[in-house]
Coordinates of C-alpha atoms in Angstrom, one line a residue:
X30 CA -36.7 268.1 62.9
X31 CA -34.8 267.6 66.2
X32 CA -32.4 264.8 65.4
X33 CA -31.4 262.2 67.1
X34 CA -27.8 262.7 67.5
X35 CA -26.1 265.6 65.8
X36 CA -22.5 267.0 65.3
X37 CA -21.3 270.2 67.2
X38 CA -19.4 272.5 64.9
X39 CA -17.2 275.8 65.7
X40 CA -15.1 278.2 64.2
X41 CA -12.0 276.6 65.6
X42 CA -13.4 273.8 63.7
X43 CA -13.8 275.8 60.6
X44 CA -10.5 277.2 61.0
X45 CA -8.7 274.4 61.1
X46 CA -9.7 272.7 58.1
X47 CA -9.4 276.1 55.9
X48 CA -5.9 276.7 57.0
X49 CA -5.0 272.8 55.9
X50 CA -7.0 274.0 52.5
X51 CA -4.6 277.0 52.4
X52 CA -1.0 276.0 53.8
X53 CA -0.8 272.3 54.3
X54 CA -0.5 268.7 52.4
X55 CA -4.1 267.7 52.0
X56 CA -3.4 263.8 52.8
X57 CA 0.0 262.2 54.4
X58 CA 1.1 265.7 56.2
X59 CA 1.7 266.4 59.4
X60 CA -1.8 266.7 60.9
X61 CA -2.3 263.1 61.0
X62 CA 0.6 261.9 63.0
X63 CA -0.3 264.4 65.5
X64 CA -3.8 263.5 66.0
X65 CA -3.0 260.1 66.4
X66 CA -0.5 261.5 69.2
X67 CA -3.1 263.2 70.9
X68 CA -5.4 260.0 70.8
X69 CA -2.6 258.5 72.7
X70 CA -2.3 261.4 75.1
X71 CA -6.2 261.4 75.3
X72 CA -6.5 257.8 76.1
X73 CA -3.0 256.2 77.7
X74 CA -3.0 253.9 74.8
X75 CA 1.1 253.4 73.0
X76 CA -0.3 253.5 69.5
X77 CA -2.8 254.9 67.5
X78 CA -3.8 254.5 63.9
X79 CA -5.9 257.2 62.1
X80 CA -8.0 255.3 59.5
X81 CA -10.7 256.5 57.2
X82 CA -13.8 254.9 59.9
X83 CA -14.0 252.9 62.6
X84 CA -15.7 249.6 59.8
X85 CA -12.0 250.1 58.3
X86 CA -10.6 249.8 61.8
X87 CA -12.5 246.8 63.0
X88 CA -11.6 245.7 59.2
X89 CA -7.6 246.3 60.2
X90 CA -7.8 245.0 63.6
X91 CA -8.9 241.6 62.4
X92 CA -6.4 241.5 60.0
X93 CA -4.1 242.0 62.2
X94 CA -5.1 239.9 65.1
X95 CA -5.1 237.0 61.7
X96 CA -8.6 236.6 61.2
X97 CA -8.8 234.2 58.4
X98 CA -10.8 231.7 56.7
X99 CA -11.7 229.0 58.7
X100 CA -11.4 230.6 62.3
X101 CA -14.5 232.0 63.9
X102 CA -15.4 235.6 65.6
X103 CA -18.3 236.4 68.4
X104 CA -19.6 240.0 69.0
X105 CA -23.4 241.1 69.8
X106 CA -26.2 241.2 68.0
X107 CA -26.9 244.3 69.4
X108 CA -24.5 246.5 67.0
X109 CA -24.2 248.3 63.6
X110 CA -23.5 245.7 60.8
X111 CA -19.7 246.4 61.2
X112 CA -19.3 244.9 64.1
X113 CA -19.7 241.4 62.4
X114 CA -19.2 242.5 59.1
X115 CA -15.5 243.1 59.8
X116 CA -15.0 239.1 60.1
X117 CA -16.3 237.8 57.1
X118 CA -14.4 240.0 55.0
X119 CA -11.6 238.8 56.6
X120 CA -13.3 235.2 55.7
X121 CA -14.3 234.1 59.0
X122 CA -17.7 232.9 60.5
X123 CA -19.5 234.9 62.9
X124 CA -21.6 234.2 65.9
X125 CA -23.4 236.1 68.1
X126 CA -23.4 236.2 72.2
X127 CA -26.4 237.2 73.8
X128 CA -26.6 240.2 75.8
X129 CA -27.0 241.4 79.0
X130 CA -30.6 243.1 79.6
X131 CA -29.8 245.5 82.1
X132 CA -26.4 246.7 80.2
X133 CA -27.0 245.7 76.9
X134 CA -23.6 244.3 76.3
X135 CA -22.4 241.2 75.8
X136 CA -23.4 238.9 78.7
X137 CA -20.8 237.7 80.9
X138 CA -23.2 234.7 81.8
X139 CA -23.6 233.8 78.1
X140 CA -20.1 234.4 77.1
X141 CA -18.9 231.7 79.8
X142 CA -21.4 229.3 78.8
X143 CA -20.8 229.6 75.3
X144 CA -17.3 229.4 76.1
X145 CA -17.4 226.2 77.7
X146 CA -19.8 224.8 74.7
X147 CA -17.1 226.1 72.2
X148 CA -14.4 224.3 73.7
X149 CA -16.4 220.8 74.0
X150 CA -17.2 221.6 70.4
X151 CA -13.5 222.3 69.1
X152 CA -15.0 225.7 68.0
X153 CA -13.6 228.3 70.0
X154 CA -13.1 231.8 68.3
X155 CA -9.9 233.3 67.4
X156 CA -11.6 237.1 68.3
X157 CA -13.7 238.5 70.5
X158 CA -15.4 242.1 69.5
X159 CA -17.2 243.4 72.6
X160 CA -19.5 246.3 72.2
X161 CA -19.5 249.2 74.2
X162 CA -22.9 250.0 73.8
X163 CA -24.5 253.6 73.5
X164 CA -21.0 254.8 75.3
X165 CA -21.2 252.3 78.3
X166 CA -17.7 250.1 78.6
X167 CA -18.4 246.1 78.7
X168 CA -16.3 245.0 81.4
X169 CA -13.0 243.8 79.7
X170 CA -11.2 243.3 82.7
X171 CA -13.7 240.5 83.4
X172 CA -14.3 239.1 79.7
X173 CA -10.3 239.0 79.9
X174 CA -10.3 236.8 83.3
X175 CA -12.8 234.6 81.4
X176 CA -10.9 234.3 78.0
X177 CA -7.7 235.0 78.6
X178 CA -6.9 231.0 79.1
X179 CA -8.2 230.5 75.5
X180 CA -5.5 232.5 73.7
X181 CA -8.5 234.4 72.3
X182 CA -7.7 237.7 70.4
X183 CA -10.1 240.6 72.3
X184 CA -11.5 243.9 70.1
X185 CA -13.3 246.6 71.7
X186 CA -15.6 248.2 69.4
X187 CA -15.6 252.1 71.5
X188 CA -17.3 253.7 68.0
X189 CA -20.0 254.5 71.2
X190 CA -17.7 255.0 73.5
X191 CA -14.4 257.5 73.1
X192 CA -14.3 260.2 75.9
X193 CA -16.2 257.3 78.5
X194 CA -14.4 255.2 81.3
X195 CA -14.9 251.3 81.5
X196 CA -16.4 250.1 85.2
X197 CA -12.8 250.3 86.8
X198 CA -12.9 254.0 85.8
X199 CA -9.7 253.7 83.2
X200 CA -10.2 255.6 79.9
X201 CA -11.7 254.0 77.1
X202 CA -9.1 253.4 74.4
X203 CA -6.7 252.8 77.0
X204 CA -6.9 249.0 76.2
X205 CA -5.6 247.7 79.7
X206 CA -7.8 244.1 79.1
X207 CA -7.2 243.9 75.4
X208 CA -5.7 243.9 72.1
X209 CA -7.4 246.6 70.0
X210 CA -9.4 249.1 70.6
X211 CA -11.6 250.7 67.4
X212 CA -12.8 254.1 68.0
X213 CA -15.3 256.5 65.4
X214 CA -15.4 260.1 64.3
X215 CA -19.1 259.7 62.6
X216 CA -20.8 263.1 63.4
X217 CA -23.7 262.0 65.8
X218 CA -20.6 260.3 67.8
X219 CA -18.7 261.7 70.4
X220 CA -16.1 264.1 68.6
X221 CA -16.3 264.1 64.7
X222 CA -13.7 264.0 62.3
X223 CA -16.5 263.9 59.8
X224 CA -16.0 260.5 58.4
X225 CA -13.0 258.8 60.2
X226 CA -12.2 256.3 63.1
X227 CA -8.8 254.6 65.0
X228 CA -7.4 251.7 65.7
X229 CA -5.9 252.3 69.1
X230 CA -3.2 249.7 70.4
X231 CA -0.1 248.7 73.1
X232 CA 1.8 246.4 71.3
X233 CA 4.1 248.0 68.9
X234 CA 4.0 244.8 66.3
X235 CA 0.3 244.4 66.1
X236 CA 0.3 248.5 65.6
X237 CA 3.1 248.1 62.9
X238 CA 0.6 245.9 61.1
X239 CA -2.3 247.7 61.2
X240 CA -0.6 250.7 59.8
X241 CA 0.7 248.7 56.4
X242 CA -2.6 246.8 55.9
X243 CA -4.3 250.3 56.3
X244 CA -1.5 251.8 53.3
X245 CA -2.4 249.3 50.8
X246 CA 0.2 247.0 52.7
X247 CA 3.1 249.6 51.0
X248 CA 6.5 250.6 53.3
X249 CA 9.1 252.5 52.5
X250 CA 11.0 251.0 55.5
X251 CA 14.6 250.2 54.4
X252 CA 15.6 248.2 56.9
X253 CA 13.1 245.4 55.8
X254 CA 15.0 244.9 52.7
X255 CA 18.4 243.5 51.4
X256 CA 21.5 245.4 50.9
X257 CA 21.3 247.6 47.1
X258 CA 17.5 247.5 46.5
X259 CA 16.9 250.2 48.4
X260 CA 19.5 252.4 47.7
X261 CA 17.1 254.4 45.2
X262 CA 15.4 257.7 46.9
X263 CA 12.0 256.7 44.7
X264 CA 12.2 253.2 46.8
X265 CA 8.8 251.7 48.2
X266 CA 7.2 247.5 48.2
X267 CA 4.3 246.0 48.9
X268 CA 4.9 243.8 51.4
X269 CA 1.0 242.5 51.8
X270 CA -2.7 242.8 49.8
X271 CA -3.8 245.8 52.1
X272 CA -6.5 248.9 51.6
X273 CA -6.5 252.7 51.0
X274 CA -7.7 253.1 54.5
X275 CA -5.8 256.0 55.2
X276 CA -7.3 259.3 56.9
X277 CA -6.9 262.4 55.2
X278 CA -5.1 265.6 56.9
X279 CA -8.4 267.6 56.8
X280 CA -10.3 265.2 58.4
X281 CA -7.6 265.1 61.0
X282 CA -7.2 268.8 61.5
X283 CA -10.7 268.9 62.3
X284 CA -10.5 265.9 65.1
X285 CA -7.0 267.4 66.3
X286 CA -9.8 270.9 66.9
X287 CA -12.7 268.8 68.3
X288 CA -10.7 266.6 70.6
X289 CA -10.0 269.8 72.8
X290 CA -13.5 269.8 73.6
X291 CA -14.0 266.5 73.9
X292 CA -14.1 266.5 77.9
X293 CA -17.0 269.4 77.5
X294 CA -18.9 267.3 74.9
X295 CA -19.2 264.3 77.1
X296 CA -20.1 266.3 80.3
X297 CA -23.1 267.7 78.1
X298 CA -24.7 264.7 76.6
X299 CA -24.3 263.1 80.5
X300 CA -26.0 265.8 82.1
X301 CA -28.9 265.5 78.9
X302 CA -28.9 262.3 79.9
X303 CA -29.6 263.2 83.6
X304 CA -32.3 265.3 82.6
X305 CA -33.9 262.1 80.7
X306 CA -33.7 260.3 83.6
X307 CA -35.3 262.2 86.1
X308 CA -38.2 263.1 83.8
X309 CA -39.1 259.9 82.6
X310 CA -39.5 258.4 86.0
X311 CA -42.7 257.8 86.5
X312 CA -43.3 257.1 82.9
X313 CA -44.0 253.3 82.0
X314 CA -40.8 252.9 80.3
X315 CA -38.0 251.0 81.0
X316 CA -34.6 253.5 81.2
X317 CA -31.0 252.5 80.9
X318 CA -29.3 251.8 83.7
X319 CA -27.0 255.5 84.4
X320 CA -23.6 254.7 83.9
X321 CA -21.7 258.0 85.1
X322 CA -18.9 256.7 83.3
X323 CA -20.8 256.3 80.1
X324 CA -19.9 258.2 76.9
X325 CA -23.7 258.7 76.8
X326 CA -23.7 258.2 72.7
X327 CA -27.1 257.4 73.2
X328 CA -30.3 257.3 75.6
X329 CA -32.3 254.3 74.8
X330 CA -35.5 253.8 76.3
X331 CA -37.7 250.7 76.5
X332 CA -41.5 250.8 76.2
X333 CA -43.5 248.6 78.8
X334 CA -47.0 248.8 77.4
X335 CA -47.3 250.7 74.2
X336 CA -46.8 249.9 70.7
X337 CA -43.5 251.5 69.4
X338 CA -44.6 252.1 66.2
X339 CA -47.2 254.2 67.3
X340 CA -45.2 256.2 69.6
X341 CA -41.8 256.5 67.3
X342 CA -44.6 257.6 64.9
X343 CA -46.3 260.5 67.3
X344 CA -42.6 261.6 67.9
X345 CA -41.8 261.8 64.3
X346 CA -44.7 263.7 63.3
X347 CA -43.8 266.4 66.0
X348 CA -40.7 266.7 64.7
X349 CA -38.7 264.5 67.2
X350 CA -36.1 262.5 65.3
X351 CA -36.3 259.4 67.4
X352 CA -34.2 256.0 66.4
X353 CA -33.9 252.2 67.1
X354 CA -30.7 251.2 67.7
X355 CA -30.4 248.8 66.6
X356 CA -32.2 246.0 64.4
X357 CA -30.3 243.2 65.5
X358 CA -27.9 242.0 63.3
X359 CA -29.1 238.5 62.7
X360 CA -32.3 240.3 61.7
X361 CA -30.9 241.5 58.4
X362 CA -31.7 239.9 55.6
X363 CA -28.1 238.9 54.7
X364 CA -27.5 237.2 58.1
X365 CA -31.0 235.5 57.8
X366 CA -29.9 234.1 55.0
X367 CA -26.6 232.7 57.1
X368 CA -28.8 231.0 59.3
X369 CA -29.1 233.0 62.2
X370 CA -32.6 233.0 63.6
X371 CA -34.0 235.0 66.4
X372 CA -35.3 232.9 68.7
X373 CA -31.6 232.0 69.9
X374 CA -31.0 235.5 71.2
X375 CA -34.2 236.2 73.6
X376 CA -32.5 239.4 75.7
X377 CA -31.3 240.8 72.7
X378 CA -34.9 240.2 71.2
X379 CA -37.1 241.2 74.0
X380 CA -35.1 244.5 74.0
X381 CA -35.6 245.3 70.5
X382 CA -39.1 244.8 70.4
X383 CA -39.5 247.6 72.8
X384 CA -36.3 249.9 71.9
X385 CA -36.6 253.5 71.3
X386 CA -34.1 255.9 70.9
X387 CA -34.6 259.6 72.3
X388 CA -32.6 262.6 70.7
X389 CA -29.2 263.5 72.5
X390 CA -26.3 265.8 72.0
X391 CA -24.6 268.6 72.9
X392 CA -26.4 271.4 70.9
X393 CA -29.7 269.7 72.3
X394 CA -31.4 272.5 73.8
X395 CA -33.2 272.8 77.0
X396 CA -36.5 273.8 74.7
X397 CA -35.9 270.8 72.2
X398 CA -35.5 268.5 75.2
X399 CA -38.6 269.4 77.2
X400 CA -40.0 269.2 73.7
X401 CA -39.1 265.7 73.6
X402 CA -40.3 264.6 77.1
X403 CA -43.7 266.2 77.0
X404 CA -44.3 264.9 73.4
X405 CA -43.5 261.4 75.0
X406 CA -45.4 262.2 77.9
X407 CA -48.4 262.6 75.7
X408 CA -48.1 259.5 73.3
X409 CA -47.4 257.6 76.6
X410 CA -50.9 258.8 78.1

């Protein structure tokens, strides 16, 4: 089976994580603080924040922005369950902006119309988690000119899109246009750290938070404290109710090994990508638009005339490990049961009912690839 995404795996990578095994701390060594240094480095971000996945990162970064009960978060319905998921543990409600149907991000003409509803409504939201989806950056410089006079908290959600550049060509991560920025280390993403994600930031205090709600809200910082109780060398205090989010040093050593080749991975999946896009041209498909900044997570096609189960079917059955990404979140039963009902998100709808997603990643090989197209090719005749 020729998956849909897949992780790309060396000896460097092997080597790394063996000679943690053999020589170093396990959890809360030194390979941890510097792979969150070479995040920064990587990105131009201030601070970075190693966390067990990029759910516990969108988790922290509501915390921290103080998400709580009673406020209200907007993000797409075209995401993974996380991306809303992250606010109502937090306690908050959720609501969903349309998207765009060229981009498939959140819609800059929906967001400002929503907006301006919200605000006649008394129901503005205390976050906004924009999407970069597949790998291509929503345009936070322009979702900041249209929020920024709300006081509204904004979270990129880049588990798509580490090693991509938004539309003003800035690295994603770098967080120019906004508060957080939450990255992942799944395997089919960009650069794995097996299980694992970040919580990239610029202000120091929000950074300072994130990094004691992700320790079970535990420091060991003296300074915080009055004069005698911490005098003891055993000293520590909870200081809030936070989580064992923390990563662990293997998982690290292998990012701090993978992030060397993160430039080469990206270059790879784009020029898979390329080769997508050329062959499929004549096809009666709809392709994404071709970002050359994208991360290129994933190529998503749309089908015009054909039934998609039939196709994702044909491709299955030769082998092709084709996806949809994604059911839209107020699809699942759970957020059906919140009240969220489809016919209030038609782009995000009319691209789901056609969505398929083709296999791509580095280790893709020129023969699985041409596999893929002809096999489409065929089920499309």
């Amino acid at each position: 089976m020729i998956p849909y995404g897949k992780h790309t795996i060396n000896d460097e990578d092997v080597n790394a994580v063996v000679s943690v095994l053999k020589n170093e701390f396990l959890t809360q060594g030194n390979q941890v603080p510097e792979f969150e240094q070479s995040l920064c480095e990587y990105t131009g971000a201030n601070h970075a924040i190693a966390v067990n996945s990029g759910t516990s990162g969108l988790h922290l970064s509501c915390l921290a922005a103080g998400v709580k009960e009673g406020d209200i978060v907007w993000t797409s319905p075209n995401s993974f369950a996380a991306s809303a998921n992250c606010a109502l543990y937090c306690g908050a409600e959720v609501e969903f902006i349309d998207i765009d149907p060229l981009t498939r991000n959140i819609c800059l003409i929906q967001l400002a119309q929503k907006l301006d509803e919200a605000l006649r409504a008394n129901r503005l939201p205390k976050a906004i988690i924009a999407v970069h989806f597949a790998g291509s950056s929503c345009d936070m410089k322009a979702i900041a000119t249209i929020t920024r006079q709300y006081g509204i908290v904004l979270i990129e959600d880049a588990a798509h899109g580490f090693g991509g550049k938004d539309p003003q060509g800035c690295p994603i991560g770098e967080g120019k246009h906004s508060d957080f920025v939450v990255l992942s280390f799944h395997p089919v993403k960009s650069m794995t750290t097996a299980e694992g994600g970040a919580v990239l930031t610029n202000d120091k205090r929000l950074a300072d938070t994130v990094r004691l709600y992700a320790s079970h809200g535990i420091t060991r910082d003296t300074a915080l404290f009055p004069s005698g109780e911490q005098q003891n060398p055993w000293f520590y205090s909870q200081q809030s109710l936070g989580f064992n989010y923390r990563l662990s040093d293997l998982h690290a050593a292998l990012g701090n090994s993978q992030i060397r080749r993160l430039d080469d991975f990206i270059a790879q999946r784009k020029a898979r990508a390329q080769v997508y896009h050329d062959a499929l041209v004549n096809l009666p498909v709809v392709r994404p638009v071709f970002d050359n900044y994208s991360a290129w997570h994933l190529y998503v096609i749309e089908l015009e005339m054909h039934d998609r189960k039939t196709v994702f079917e044909v491709l299955r059955s030769a082998g092709i490990g084709v996806n949809v990404h994604y059911i839209p979140i107020y699809r699942h039963h759970y957020y059906k049961s919140r009240g969220f009902a489809a016919h209030n998100y038609p782009n995000c709808e009319r691209y789901y009912q056609n969505a398929l997603t083709l296999p791509l990643f580095p280790g893709l090989t020129a023969d699985m690839q041409e596999k893929v197209i002809s096999t489409l090719q065929e089920a499309l005749m």
